[in-house]
CSV table of C-alpha atoms in Angstrom, one decimal:
chain,number,residue,atom,x,y,z
A,1,MET,CA,34.5,109.4,24.1
A,2,SER,CA,35.8,112.7,25.1
A,3,GLY,CA,37.5,111.7,27.9
A,4,VAL,CA,40.2,110.0,26.1
A,5,LEU,CA,40.9,112.3,23.3
A,6,PRO,CA,44.4,113.8,23.6
A,7,PRO,CA,44.9,117.2,24.7
A,8,VAL,CA,45.4,119.9,21.8
A,9,ILE,CA,47.8,122.9,21.8
A,10,VAL,CA,47.4,125.4,19.1
A,11,GLY,CA,51.1,127.1,18.6
A,12,ALA,CA,54.5,126.0,19.1
A,13,GLY,CA,56.3,128.9,20.0
A,14,PRO,CA,57.3,129.5,23.8
A,15,ALA,CA,54.2,129.0,25.3
A,16,GLY,CA,53.0,126.0,23.0
A,17,ILE,CA,56.1,124.1,23.6
A,18,ARG,CA,56.3,124.6,27.2
A,19,ALA,CA,52.7,123.6,27.4
A,20,ALA,CA,53.5,120.4,25.5
A,21,GLU,CA,56.7,119.6,27.5
A,22,ARG,CA,54.6,119.6,30.7
A,23,LEU,CA,51.6,117.4,29.5
A,24,VAL,CA,54.3,114.9,28.1
A,25,ALA,CA,56.3,114.9,31.6
A,26,ALA,CA,52.7,113.8,32.8
A,27,GLY,CA,52.3,111.0,30.5
A,28,LEU,CA,50.1,112.6,28.1
A,29,ARG,CA,50.6,112.8,24.0
A,30,PRO,CA,49.3,116.1,23.1
A,31,VAL,CA,48.5,117.1,19.4
A,32,VAL,CA,50.4,120.3,18.6
A,33,VAL,CA,49.2,122.0,15.9
A,34,ASP,CA,51.3,125.2,14.5
A,35,GLU,CA,51.0,127.2,11.2
A,36,ALA,CA,54.7,127.6,10.7
A,37,ALA,CA,57.0,124.9,8.9
A,38,ARG,CA,59.3,124.7,12.3
A,39,TRP,CA,58.9,125.2,15.9
A,40,GLY,CA,59.9,128.3,17.9
A,41,GLY,CA,56.9,131.2,17.2
A,42,GLN,CA,57.6,134.3,15.7
A,43,ILE,CA,60.3,135.4,18.6
A,44,TYR,CA,62.4,132.1,18.1
A,45,ARG,CA,61.5,131.6,14.5
A,46,GLN,CA,63.6,129.0,13.0
A,47,PRO,CA,65.2,129.6,9.6
A,48,PRO,CA,64.2,127.2,6.6
A,49,GLU,CA,65.9,123.8,6.7
A,50,GLY,CA,68.8,122.9,4.6
A,51,GLY,CA,71.6,125.2,3.5
A,52,PHE,CA,70.9,128.1,6.3
A,53,THR,CA,74.2,128.1,8.4
A,54,ARG,CA,74.0,131.6,10.6
A,55,PRO,CA,74.5,130.7,14.1
A,56,LYS,CA,71.9,131.4,16.6
A,57,THR,CA,73.8,134.4,18.2
A,58,ALA,CA,73.6,136.2,14.7
A,59,LEU,CA,69.8,135.1,14.6
A,60,TYR,CA,68.8,135.9,18.2
A,61,GLY,CA,71.3,138.0,19.8
A,62,PHE,CA,71.3,138.3,23.7
A,63,GLU,CA,68.2,135.8,23.4
A,64,ALA,CA,70.1,133.1,21.2
A,65,GLY,CA,70.4,130.8,24.8
A,66,LYS,CA,66.6,131.0,25.5
A,67,ALA,CA,65.8,130.3,21.7
A,68,ASP,CA,68.3,127.3,21.8
A,69,ALA,CA,66.4,125.8,25.0
A,70,VAL,CA,62.9,126.4,23.7
A,71,HIS,CA,64.1,124.5,20.5
A,72,ARG,CA,65.6,121.9,22.4
A,73,ALA,CA,62.8,121.2,24.5
A,74,MET,CA,60.6,120.7,21.4
A,75,ALA,CA,63.1,118.2,20.1
A,76,ALA,CA,63.5,116.4,23.2
A,77,ILE,CA,59.5,115.4,23.3
A,78,ARG,CA,59.3,115.5,19.3
A,79,ASP,CA,58.6,111.5,18.8
A,80,ARG,CA,56.1,111.9,22.0
A,81,VAL,CA,53.8,114.4,20.7
A,82,ASP,CA,51.5,114.3,17.7
A,83,TYR,CA,53.4,117.4,15.8
A,84,ARG,CA,51.6,118.7,13.0
A,85,PRO,CA,53.6,121.7,11.1
A,86,ARG,CA,52.4,123.9,8.3
A,87,THR,CA,48.7,123.5,9.9
A,88,LEU,CA,46.1,126.2,9.7
A,89,VAL,CA,43.6,126.2,12.3
A,90,TRP,CA,40.9,128.5,10.6
A,91,ASN,CA,37.8,127.4,13.1
A,92,CYS,CA,36.8,126.4,16.4
A,93,GLU,CA,33.4,125.2,17.3
A,94,ALA,CA,31.4,122.5,19.1
A,95,GLY,CA,34.6,120.9,20.9
A,96,ALA,CA,36.6,120.6,17.5
A,97,LEU,CA,39.1,122.2,15.3
A,98,ASP,CA,39.0,122.7,11.7
A,99,LEU,CA,42.4,122.4,10.0
A,100,LEU,CA,43.8,123.1,6.7
A,101,CYS,CA,47.2,121.2,5.8
A,102,ASP,CA,48.9,120.8,2.3
A,103,GLY,CA,45.5,121.5,0.8
A,104,GLY,CA,43.6,118.7,2.6
A,105,SER,CA,41.2,119.6,5.4
A,106,GLU,CA,40.3,117.8,8.7
A,107,THR,CA,38.2,118.0,11.7
A,108,LEU,CA,40.0,117.7,15.1
A,109,PRO,CA,38.1,116.9,18.3
A,110,PHE,CA,39.2,118.0,21.8
A,111,SER,CA,38.3,117.6,25.3
A,112,HIS,CA,41.0,120.0,26.3
A,113,LEU,CA,42.4,122.9,24.4
A,114,ILE,CA,45.4,125.1,25.1
A,115,LEU,CA,45.2,128.3,22.8
A,116,ALA,CA,49.1,129.7,22.4
A,117,THR,CA,48.2,131.9,19.3
A,118,GLY,CA,50.5,134.4,19.9
A,119,ALA,CA,50.5,138.1,18.5
A,120,THR,CA,51.5,140.2,15.6
A,121,ASP,CA,52.2,143.9,15.0
A,122,ARG,CA,49.7,146.7,15.7
A,123,VAL,CA,49.7,149.5,13.0
A,124,LEU,CA,48.1,152.6,12.8
A,125,PRO,CA,48.1,153.9,9.0
A,126,PHE,CA,49.3,157.3,7.7
A,127,PRO,CA,49.3,158.6,4.2
A,128,GLY,CA,51.8,156.3,2.1
A,129,TRP,CA,51.6,153.3,4.4
A,130,THR,CA,50.6,151.2,1.6
A,131,LEU,CA,53.5,151.9,-0.8
A,132,PRO,CA,55.7,149.0,-1.4
A,133,GLY,CA,58.9,149.0,0.9
A,134,VAL,CA,56.7,150.0,4.1
A,135,PHE,CA,56.8,146.7,6.4
A,136,THR,CA,55.9,146.2,10.1
A,137,LEU,CA,58.6,146.0,12.6
A,138,GLY,CA,57.8,142.0,13.0
A,139,GLY,CA,57.9,141.7,9.4
A,140,SER,CA,61.1,143.3,8.8
A,141,GLN,CA,62.4,141.0,11.6
A,142,VAL,CA,61.2,137.8,10.1
A,143,ALA,CA,62.7,138.5,6.8
A,144,LEU,CA,66.0,139.1,8.7
A,145,LYS,CA,65.7,135.9,11.3
A,146,PHE,CA,63.7,133.5,8.7
A,147,GLN,CA,64.9,134.7,5.0
A,148,GLY,CA,68.5,136.0,6.0
A,149,CYS,CA,67.8,139.3,4.0
A,150,ALA,CA,66.8,142.9,4.8
A,151,VAL,CA,63.7,144.8,3.6
A,152,GLY,CA,65.9,147.4,2.3
A,153,ARG,CA,69.6,148.8,2.1
A,154,ARG,CA,68.4,152.1,4.0
A,155,VAL,CA,65.8,151.4,6.6
A,156,ALA,CA,63.9,154.0,8.8
A,157,PHE,CA,62.5,152.7,12.0
A,158,LEU,CA,58.9,154.3,13.1
A,159,GLY,CA,56.7,153.5,15.8
A,160,THR,CA,57.2,152.8,19.6
A,161,GLY,CA,57.8,149.9,22.0
A,162,PRO,CA,61.0,147.7,22.8
A,163,LEU,CA,60.6,146.0,19.5
A,164,LEU,CA,61.3,149.2,17.6
A,165,TYR,CA,64.8,149.4,19.1
A,166,LEU,CA,65.7,145.8,19.2
A,167,VAL,CA,65.2,145.3,15.5
A,168,ALA,CA,66.9,148.5,14.4
A,169,TYR,CA,70.1,147.0,16.5
A,170,GLN,CA,69.7,143.8,14.7
A,171,TYR,CA,69.6,145.5,11.1
A,172,LEU,CA,72.5,147.5,12.1
A,173,LYS,CA,74.3,144.6,13.3
A,174,ALA,CA,73.5,142.9,10.1
A,175,GLY,CA,75.3,145.5,8.0
A,176,VAL,CA,72.0,147.4,6.8
A,177,GLU,CA,72.3,151.3,7.0
A,178,VAL,CA,69.5,152.8,9.6
A,179,ALA,CA,68.4,155.7,8.3
A,180,GLY,CA,67.1,156.5,11.9
A,181,VAL,CA,64.8,155.4,14.8
A,182,PHE,CA,61.7,157.4,15.2
A,183,ASP,CA,59.9,157.1,18.6
A,184,THR,CA,56.4,158.3,18.9
A,185,THR,CA,56.9,158.5,22.7
A,186,SER,CA,58.6,161.3,24.2
A,187,PHE,CA,61.8,161.5,25.6
A,188,ALA,CA,60.2,163.0,29.1
A,189,ALA,CA,57.4,160.0,29.3
A,190,GLN,CA,60.7,157.0,29.2
A,191,ALA,CA,62.6,159.2,31.6
A,192,ARG,CA,59.6,159.2,34.0
A,193,ALA,CA,59.3,155.4,33.7
A,194,THR,CA,63.1,154.6,33.9
A,195,PRO,CA,63.1,154.2,37.8
A,196,GLY,CA,60.3,151.8,37.6
A,197,MET,CA,62.2,149.7,35.0
A,198,LEU,CA,65.0,149.0,37.5
A,199,ARG,CA,62.7,146.2,38.6
A,200,ASP,CA,64.2,144.1,35.7
A,201,PRO,CA,67.8,145.6,35.7
A,202,VAL,CA,68.7,143.2,32.8
A,203,THR,CA,65.8,144.5,30.4
A,204,LEU,CA,66.9,147.9,31.0
A,205,ALA,CA,70.6,147.0,30.3
A,206,LYS,CA,69.7,145.6,27.0
A,207,GLY,CA,67.4,148.4,26.1
A,208,LEU,CA,70.4,150.8,26.9
A,209,LEU,CA,73.0,148.8,25.0
A,210,PHE,CA,70.6,149.0,22.0
A,211,VAL,CA,70.3,152.7,22.2
A,212,GLY,CA,73.7,153.3,22.9
A,213,TRP,CA,74.9,151.0,20.0
A,214,LEU,CA,72.6,152.9,17.6
A,215,ARG,CA,74.1,156.4,18.7
A,216,THR,CA,77.5,155.3,18.7
A,217,HIS,CA,77.1,154.2,15.1
A,218,GLY,CA,75.6,157.4,14.0
A,219,VAL,CA,72.2,156.6,14.0
A,220,PRO,CA,69.6,159.6,14.6
A,221,ILE,CA,67.2,158.8,17.3
A,222,HIS,CA,64.3,161.0,17.6
A,223,ASN,CA,61.4,161.3,20.5
A,224,GLY,CA,58.0,162.5,20.1
A,225,VAL,CA,57.4,162.3,16.4
A,226,ARG,CA,54.4,161.8,14.3
A,227,PRO,CA,54.5,160.7,10.8
A,228,VAL,CA,53.2,163.0,8.2
A,229,ARG,CA,53.6,160.8,5.2
A,230,ALA,CA,55.8,158.1,3.2
A,231,GLU,CA,56.8,159.4,-0.2
A,232,GLY,CA,57.6,157.6,-3.3
A,233,ALA,CA,56.2,156.5,-6.8
A,234,GLU,CA,57.1,152.7,-7.2
A,235,ARG,CA,58.3,152.3,-3.8
A,236,VAL,CA,59.1,154.4,-0.7
A,237,ASP,CA,61.8,156.6,-1.2
A,238,ALA,CA,61.3,158.8,1.8
A,239,LEU,CA,59.5,159.2,5.2
A,240,VAL,CA,58.4,162.7,6.4
A,241,LEU,CA,57.9,163.4,9.9
A,242,ARG,CA,57.1,166.0,12.3
A,243,ASP,CA,59.1,166.3,15.2
A,244,ALA,CA,58.4,167.1,19.0
A,245,ARG,CA,58.6,170.8,18.4
A,246,GLY,CA,56.5,170.6,15.3
A,247,ARG,CA,58.9,171.0,12.4
A,248,GLU,CA,58.7,168.6,9.3
A,249,ARG,CA,61.9,166.4,8.7
A,250,ARG,CA,62.5,164.5,5.6
A,251,THR,CA,64.5,161.2,5.8
A,252,PRO,CA,65.7,159.4,2.6
A,253,CYS,CA,65.2,155.9,2.9
A,254,ASP,CA,64.1,152.8,0.6
A,255,ALA,CA,62.4,151.0,3.8
A,256,VAL,CA,60.2,151.9,6.6
A,257,ALA,CA,59.8,149.4,9.3
A,258,PHE,CA,56.6,150.3,11.4
A,259,GLY,CA,54.8,149.4,14.3
A,260,LEU,CA,53.3,150.5,17.6
A,261,GLY,CA,53.6,147.3,19.9
A,262,LEU,CA,51.7,144.3,19.6
A,263,ARG,CA,48.2,142.9,19.6
A,264,SER,CA,46.8,139.8,20.8
A,265,GLU,CA,45.8,137.0,17.9
A,266,THR,CA,42.0,136.3,19.8
A,267,GLN,CA,40.1,135.0,16.8
A,268,LEU,CA,40.2,131.4,17.8
A,269,ALA,CA,39.4,132.3,21.4
A,270,ASP,CA,36.4,134.2,20.3
A,271,LEU,CA,35.1,131.2,17.9
A,272,ALA,CA,35.7,128.8,21.2
A,273,GLY,CA,33.0,131.1,22.7
A,274,CYS,CA,35.4,132.6,25.5
A,275,ARG,CA,34.2,135.7,27.2
A,276,PHE,CA,36.1,139.0,26.6
A,277,ARG,CA,37.1,141.8,28.6
A,278,PHE,CA,38.4,145.1,27.7
A,279,ASP,CA,42.2,145.6,28.8
A,280,GLU,CA,43.3,149.1,29.5
A,281,ALA,CA,47.1,148.3,29.2
A,282,ASP,CA,46.7,146.8,26.0
A,283,ARG,CA,44.3,148.9,24.7
A,284,ALA,CA,42.3,146.0,23.2
A,285,TRP,CA,39.3,143.5,24.1
A,286,LEU,CA,41.1,140.1,25.3
A,287,PRO,CA,39.7,136.9,26.1
A,288,GLU,CA,39.2,136.5,30.0
A,289,ARG,CA,41.6,134.2,31.9
A,290,ASP,CA,42.3,133.4,35.5
A,291,GLY,CA,45.9,133.3,36.8
A,292,ALA,CA,46.1,129.7,35.8
A,293,GLY,CA,45.3,130.3,32.2
A,294,ARG,CA,41.8,129.0,32.5
A,295,SER,CA,39.0,130.7,30.2
A,296,SER,CA,35.4,131.0,30.4
A,297,VAL,CA,35.0,128.1,28.4
A,298,PRO,CA,35.7,124.7,30.6
A,299,GLY,CA,38.4,122.8,29.0
A,300,VAL,CA,39.8,125.7,27.1
A,301,TYR,CA,43.0,127.5,28.4
A,302,LEU,CA,45.0,130.4,27.2
A,303,ALA,CA,48.6,130.9,27.3
A,304,GLY,CA,51.3,133.5,25.8
A,305,ASP,CA,50.5,136.8,24.2
A,306,GLY,CA,47.5,135.6,22.4
A,307,SER,CA,45.5,136.8,25.7
A,308,GLY,CA,47.7,139.4,26.4
A,309,ILE,CA,51.0,140.9,25.6
A,310,ALA,CA,53.4,139.8,27.9
A,311,GLY,CA,56.9,138.8,26.1
A,312,ALA,CA,58.5,135.5,25.5
A,313,ASP,CA,59.6,134.9,29.2
A,314,ALA,CA,55.9,135.3,30.3
A,315,ALA,CA,54.7,133.0,27.5
A,316,GLU,CA,57.0,130.2,28.5
A,317,LEU,CA,55.9,130.5,32.0
A,318,ALA,CA,52.2,131.0,31.2
A,319,GLY,CA,52.3,127.8,28.7
A,320,GLU,CA,53.3,125.6,31.7
A,321,ARG,CA,51.2,127.1,34.0
A,322,ALA,CA,48.2,126.4,31.6
A,323,ALA,CA,49.1,122.7,31.1
A,324,LEU,CA,49.5,122.4,35.1
A,325,ALA,CA,45.8,123.7,35.1
A,326,LEU,CA,44.8,121.1,32.3
A,327,LEU,CA,46.2,118.4,34.5
A,328,GLU,CA,44.4,119.6,37.8
A,329,ASP,CA,41.2,119.9,36.0
A,330,ARG,CA,41.9,116.1,34.6
A,331,ARG,CA,42.3,115.3,38.3
A,332,LEU,CA,46.2,114.3,38.1
A,333,LEU,CA,48.9,115.1,40.3
A,334,VAL,CA,50.7,118.4,40.1
A,335,ASP,CA,53.5,120.0,41.9
A,336,GLY,CA,52.1,122.5,44.0
A,337,ALA,CA,55.5,124.1,44.6
A,338,ARG,CA,55.8,124.4,41.0
A,339,VAL,CA,52.6,126.3,40.6
A,340,ARG,CA,53.3,128.6,43.4
A,341,GLU,CA,56.8,129.5,41.7
A,342,LEU,CA,55.3,130.1,38.3
A,343,ASP,CA,52.6,132.5,39.5
A,344,GLY,CA,55.0,134.5,41.5
A,345,ARG,CA,57.0,134.9,38.5
A,346,LEU,CA,54.2,135.8,36.3
A,347,THR,CA,52.9,138.2,38.8
A,348,ARG,CA,56.3,140.0,38.7
A,349,ILE,CA,56.5,140.1,34.9
A,350,ALA,CA,53.2,141.6,34.8
A,351,ALA,CA,54.1,144.5,37.2
A,352,PHE,CA,57.1,145.1,34.9
A,353,ARG,CA,55.0,145.2,31.9
A,354,ARG,CA,52.9,147.7,33.4
A,355,VAL,CA,56.4,149.9,33.6
A,356,LEU,CA,57.1,149.1,29.8
A,357,ASN,CA,53.6,150.3,28.9
A,358,ALA,CA,54.1,153.9,30.6
A,359,ALA,CA,57.6,153.8,29.1
A,360,PHE,CA,56.0,153.2,25.6
A,361,PRO,CA,52.5,154.4,25.7
A,362,PHE,CA,50.0,154.2,22.8
A,363,PRO,CA,49.7,157.4,20.9
A,364,GLU,CA,46.1,158.4,21.4
A,365,ASP,CA,46.0,161.5,19.3
A,366,TRP,CA,46.9,159.3,16.3
A,367,ALA,CA,43.6,158.9,15.0
A,368,ASP,CA,42.9,162.7,14.9
A,369,SER,CA,45.6,163.6,12.5
A,370,LEU,CA,44.4,161.3,9.7
A,371,ALA,CA,43.2,163.0,6.8
A,372,ASP,CA,39.6,161.7,5.4
A,373,ASP,CA,41.3,160.2,2.3
A,374,THR,CA,44.0,158.1,4.4
A,375,MET,CA,43.4,154.3,3.6
A,376,ILE,CA,42.5,152.4,6.8
A,377,CYS,CA,41.4,149.1,5.2
A,378,ARG,CA,43.4,148.4,2.5
A,379,CYS,CA,41.7,145.0,1.8
A,380,GLU,CA,38.4,146.6,0.7
A,381,GLY,CA,39.6,150.1,0.0
A,382,VAL,CA,37.8,152.0,3.0
A,383,THR,CA,39.1,155.4,3.8
A,384,ALA,CA,39.1,157.4,7.4
A,385,GLY,CA,36.4,159.7,6.0
A,386,ALA,CA,34.0,156.6,5.2
A,387,LEU,CA,34.3,155.5,9.1
A,388,ARG,CA,34.0,159.0,10.4
A,389,GLU,CA,31.1,159.7,8.3
A,390,VAL,CA,29.2,156.3,9.3
A,391,ALA,CA,29.9,157.6,13.2
A,392,ARG,CA,28.9,161.2,12.8
A,393,SER,CA,25.5,160.2,10.9
A,394,GLY,CA,24.6,158.0,13.8
A,395,GLN,CA,24.4,154.8,11.7
A,396,ALA,CA,27.4,153.1,13.6
A,397,ARG,CA,28.0,153.5,17.0
A,398,GLU,CA,30.3,150.1,17.3
A,399,MET,CA,32.7,148.0,15.4
A,400,ASN,CA,30.7,145.4,13.5
A,401,ARG,CA,27.8,147.8,12.3
A,402,ALA,CA,30.8,150.0,11.0
A,403,LYS,CA,32.2,146.7,9.3
A,404,ALA,CA,28.7,146.3,7.8
A,405,LEU,CA,28.2,149.6,6.2
A,406,THR,CA,31.6,150.3,5.1
A,407,ARG,CA,33.2,146.8,4.6
A,408,ALA,CA,36.1,147.5,6.7
A,409,GLY,CA,37.6,144.3,8.3
A,410,MET,CA,35.7,142.4,5.6
A,411,GLY,CA,38.7,141.2,3.7
A,412,ARG,CA,41.5,138.5,3.5
A,413,CYS,CA,43.0,139.9,6.9
A,414,GLN,CA,39.3,139.7,8.7
A,415,GLY,CA,40.2,143.0,10.7
A,416,ARG,CA,44.1,141.9,11.9
A,417,MET,CA,45.7,145.1,10.4
A,418,CYS,CA,42.5,147.8,10.3
A,419,SER,CA,40.7,146.7,13.5
A,420,ALA,CA,42.9,148.9,16.0
A,421,THR,CA,42.6,151.9,13.8
A,422,THR,CA,38.7,151.3,13.0
A,423,ALA,CA,38.1,151.2,17.0
A,424,GLU,CA,40.4,154.4,17.4
A,425,LEU,CA,38.6,156.4,14.7
A,426,LEU,CA,34.9,155.4,15.9
A,427,SER,CA,36.1,156.1,19.5
A,428,ARG,CA,37.6,159.5,18.6
A,429,THR,CA,34.7,160.6,16.5
A,430,LEU,CA,31.9,159.4,19.0
A,431,GLY,CA,33.7,160.8,22.0
A,432,THR,CA,34.1,157.3,23.7
A,433,GLY,CA,37.0,155.4,24.7
A,434,PRO,CA,37.9,152.4,22.5
A,435,ASP,CA,36.1,150.1,24.9
A,436,GLY,CA,33.1,152.0,24.0
A,437,VAL,CA,32.8,151.0,20.4
A,438,GLY,CA,33.0,147.2,21.1
A,439,ARG,CA,35.1,144.7,19.3
A,440,LEU,CA,34.9,143.0,15.9
A,441,ARG,CA,33.4,139.4,16.1
A,442,ALA,CA,35.5,136.6,14.8
A,443,GLN,CA,34.2,134.7,12.0
A,444,PRO,CA,35.4,131.5,10.2
A,445,PRO,CA,37.8,131.2,8.4
A,446,ILE,CA,40.0,133.4,10.7
A,447,LYS,CA,42.3,133.5,7.4
A,448,PRO,CA,41.8,132.7,3.6
A,449,LEU,CA,41.7,129.0,2.4
A,450,PRO,CA,40.6,127.4,-1.0
A,451,ILE,CA,36.8,127.2,-1.6
A,452,ALA,CA,37.7,123.4,-2.2
A,453,THR,CA,38.3,123.1,1.4
A,454,ILE,CA,34.6,123.8,2.5
A,455,ILE,CA,32.5,123.4,-0.4
A,456,PRO,CA,32.0,119.9,-2.0
A,457,SER,CA,32.4,119.3,-5.8
A,458,PRO,CA,29.3,118.4,-7.7
A,459,GLN,CA,30.6,115.0,-8.4
A,460,GLY,CA,30.7,114.4,-4.7
A,461,GLY,CA,34.6,114.7,-4.2
A,462,GLU,CA,36.3,117.0,-2.0
A,463,GLY,CA,35.8,120.1,-4.2
A,464,THR,CA,36.9,122.1,-7.0
A,465,ASP,CA,40.8,122.9,-7.9
A,466,ASP,CA,40.4,126.2,-9.2
A,467,GLY,CA,42.7,127.8,-6.3
A,468,ARG,CA,40.0,130.2,-5.5
A,469,GLU,CA,40.0,131.4,-1.7
A,470,VAL,CA,37.4,132.4,1.0
A,471,ALA,CA,38.2,135.1,3.4
């Protein structure tokens, strides 16, 4: 029975679309499940249908050609896939996915599953980060691309990584005043990494153009900074930073876009039973996969940033490679030359990603500077002091025990926003690395959903309609 089930792909970003394209070319009709209303993923997110007329060059800049190619690839196979937009996958177990779409629930069995779940922003808190007007970098970019609006009139950009300069550049091009770009990485670290970045001169040139454009238009760029606080009453009105020389600087602004790179969305891989390992480059626990995308669970494949941050180009290649592995495992004929080409290109991208990590390293000292009253888990109101206390007292030496004692990670976001900080705080307090405190175990539902979805009504129907949610 399971042998006749169609392959299922979770995610319709670059990885999911290229995987679907390859499976369709082999004569299969995959199910493509995606939470968004339109395909493209976060990086190539499409605006809402109807009345939104900004050209792709304005939405995606230098990547407009790539975005258009991905969009067209999905459009070309649309009638040969079972495409399910606006559908949340909230659980995965026993060879089946639990779905929620338009308030209705469904169980979708599978024999082969490709998880292309993508990534989200990695943030570490600082005083004032919960003020209205403080956004993640990714959220700020989505507002611009998807809704055609800015998060503020005068925006300060804080964090590190290529996305920091890209989004600041996009906001400036859109006519928004950029109050400054504040990079936690020192200029010296970036200079040391520059020779290695010559491996990909196109990417290096884009980065230099972003920086040059910002400077030419009078945007101040500071390296080696650390946030002190975001100030404001009803919403943020200034960002206070400590510069590389230890001096405090106050920058007036009405919004802050903030992020320290990306973190993989691994919850479904965890629920599927995949084995995890700690990845030093991503500073996170990631599901294991071989070079073709096979996980430790037969029939489950991993592609794109959901199993390690590598970018949109790598996601396209990894999606196709995972689909080829699936076809191989179903004993279908694959193009060996194409397999070798994909493997080689993915290897080269991985080497370049190591250089990028050196150019934009994670600020390991960040957790040490957090005052005890700094909010860490905004869902449950857990402070840095509460987490340090359970670690110092010996009550918690790993993430799940800390979660049980403090409720950090139990709220609506299920640890998406606070798990990185919790790991850093525990490990710094205990004197271990973040690999020494383990990882939060995923629990269904991975995102909030109405109670009626999972609890039958007393009358035997599908449930109540009171709108309450389970997290």
